[in-house]
């Protein structure tokens, strides 16, 4: 099947860049695209074996973790010695049997995608493309930005700079990417 990877090497291949002189800028665009998407979805996607979250003055039937899917049940450190719960690994929601009332609850767990789902990765690359275009065209006139050309006498060129030359008017998260990302937004308990 078609498998891409969210990394510098793949980004350089997409951009047809072979040298290392733009590696810092490309990595910055990768980081910015991921950050934009994670902010939009209110969660973290990349896998980590040691995510720690702290909930302060938490009470209620459940908590919603920021990084999922989970690899295993989380470990809790707080006022209780034994937490009775069941976890929705796929959506990162921990449901406490009988509720929860904690001044400070520390949750340690392993979660996130080891391999990104194809549609999520595709949306990431769409946003990356928009971020890269914005970075590459900063201060420049956008493609198709010529408003009129006059050849009488010496000639002149006028540019339409209404979108500021920085990518699409709606920003790097396009409607298509937003449609995909809406299915990955964090589930609140």
mmCIF file with all atom_site columns, C-alpha atoms in Angstrom, residues 36 127-143 145 160-174:
data_model
loop_
_atom_site.group_PDB
_atom_site.id
_atom_site.type_symbol
_atom_site.label_atom_id
_atom_site.label_alt_id
_atom_site.label_comp_id
_atom_site.label_asym_id
_atom_site.label_entity_id
_atom_site.label_seq_id
_atom_site.pdbx_PDB_ins_code
_atom_site.Cartn_x
_atom_site.Cartn_y
_atom_site.Cartn_z
_atom_site.occupancy
_atom_site.B_iso_or_equiv
_atom_site.pdbx_formal_charge
_atom_site.auth_seq_id
_atom_site.auth_comp_id
_atom_site.auth_asym_id
_atom_site.auth_atom_id
_atom_site.pdbx_PDB_model_num
ATOM 1  C CA . UNK A 1 36  ? -1.347 23.867 13.977 1.00 0.00 ? 36  UNK A CA 1
ATOM 2  C CA . UNK A 1 127 ? -1.172 21.811 6.000  1.00 0.00 ? 127 UNK A CA 1
ATOM 3  C CA . UNK A 1 128 ? 2.606  21.430 5.612  1.00 0.00 ? 128 UNK A CA 1
ATOM 4  C CA . UNK A 1 129 ? 2.293  22.520 1.962  1.00 0.00 ? 129 UNK A CA 1
ATOM 5  C CA . UNK A 1 130 ? 0.391  25.635 3.069  1.00 0.00 ? 130 UNK A CA 1
ATOM 6  C CA . UNK A 1 131 ? 2.909  26.433 5.803  1.00 0.00 ? 131 UNK A CA 1
ATOM 7  C CA . UNK A 1 132 ? 5.839  25.913 3.415  1.00 0.00 ? 132 UNK A CA 1
ATOM 8  C CA . UNK A 1 133 ? 4.211  28.130 0.775  1.00 0.00 ? 133 UNK A CA 1
ATOM 9  C CA . UNK A 1 134 ? 3.673  30.841 3.391  1.00 0.00 ? 134 UNK A CA 1
ATOM 10 C CA . UNK A 1 135 ? 7.288  30.586 4.558  1.00 0.00 ? 135 UNK A CA 1
ATOM 11 C CA . UNK A 1 136 ? 8.663  30.469 1.020  1.00 0.00 ? 136 UNK A CA 1
ATOM 12 C CA . UNK A 1 137 ? 6.549  33.369 -0.237 1.00 0.00 ? 137 UNK A CA 1
ATOM 13 C CA . UNK A 1 138 ? 6.796  35.666 2.766  1.00 0.00 ? 138 UNK A CA 1
ATOM 14 C CA . UNK A 1 139 ? 6.966  39.178 1.408  1.00 0.00 ? 139 UNK A CA 1
ATOM 15 C CA . UNK A 1 140 ? 6.533  38.033 -2.183 1.00 0.00 ? 140 UNK A CA 1
ATOM 16 C CA . UNK A 1 141 ? 3.648  38.581 -4.535 1.00 0.00 ? 141 UNK A CA 1
ATOM 17 C CA . UNK A 1 142 ? 1.423  35.538 -4.703 1.00 0.00 ? 142 UNK A CA 1
ATOM 18 C CA . UNK A 1 143 ? 1.281  33.286 -7.745 1.00 0.00 ? 143 UNK A CA 1
ATOM 19 C CA . UNK A 1 145 ? -0.881 38.097 -8.333 1.00 0.00 ? 145 UNK A CA 1
ATOM 20 C CA . UNK A 1 160 ? -2.718 42.497 -6.703 1.00 0.00 ? 160 UNK A CA 1
ATOM 21 C CA . UNK A 1 161 ? -1.380 42.034 -3.168 1.00 0.00 ? 161 UNK A CA 1
ATOM 22 C CA . UNK A 1 162 ? -4.773 41.711 -1.478 1.00 0.00 ? 162 UNK A CA 1
ATOM 23 C CA . UNK A 1 163 ? -3.923 38.345 0.127  1.00 0.00 ? 163 UNK A CA 1
ATOM 24 C CA . UNK A 1 164 ? -0.484 39.487 1.273  1.00 0.00 ? 164 UNK A CA 1
ATOM 25 C CA . UNK A 1 165 ? 1.337  36.838 -0.721 1.00 0.00 ? 165 UNK A CA 1
ATOM 26 C CA . UNK A 1 166 ? 1.257  34.382 2.173  1.00 0.00 ? 166 UNK A CA 1
ATOM 27 C CA . UNK A 1 167 ? -0.528 31.290 0.932  1.00 0.00 ? 167 UNK A CA 1
ATOM 28 C CA . UNK A 1 168 ? -4.269 30.807 0.807  1.00 0.00 ? 168 UNK A CA 1
ATOM 29 C CA . UNK A 1 169 ? -6.633 33.396 2.244  1.00 0.00 ? 169 UNK A CA 1
ATOM 30 C CA . UNK A 1 170 ? -8.005 30.888 4.784  1.00 0.00 ? 170 UNK A CA 1
ATOM 31 C CA . UNK A 1 171 ? -4.590 29.896 6.096  1.00 0.00 ? 171 UNK A CA 1
ATOM 32 C CA . UNK A 1 172 ? -2.809 26.569 5.823  1.00 0.00 ? 172 UNK A CA 1
ATOM 33 C CA . UNK A 1 173 ? -5.691 24.477 7.212  1.00 0.00 ? 173 UNK A CA 1
ATOM 34 C CA . UNK A 1 174 ? -7.806 24.149 4.076  1.00 0.00 ? 174 UNK A CA 1
#
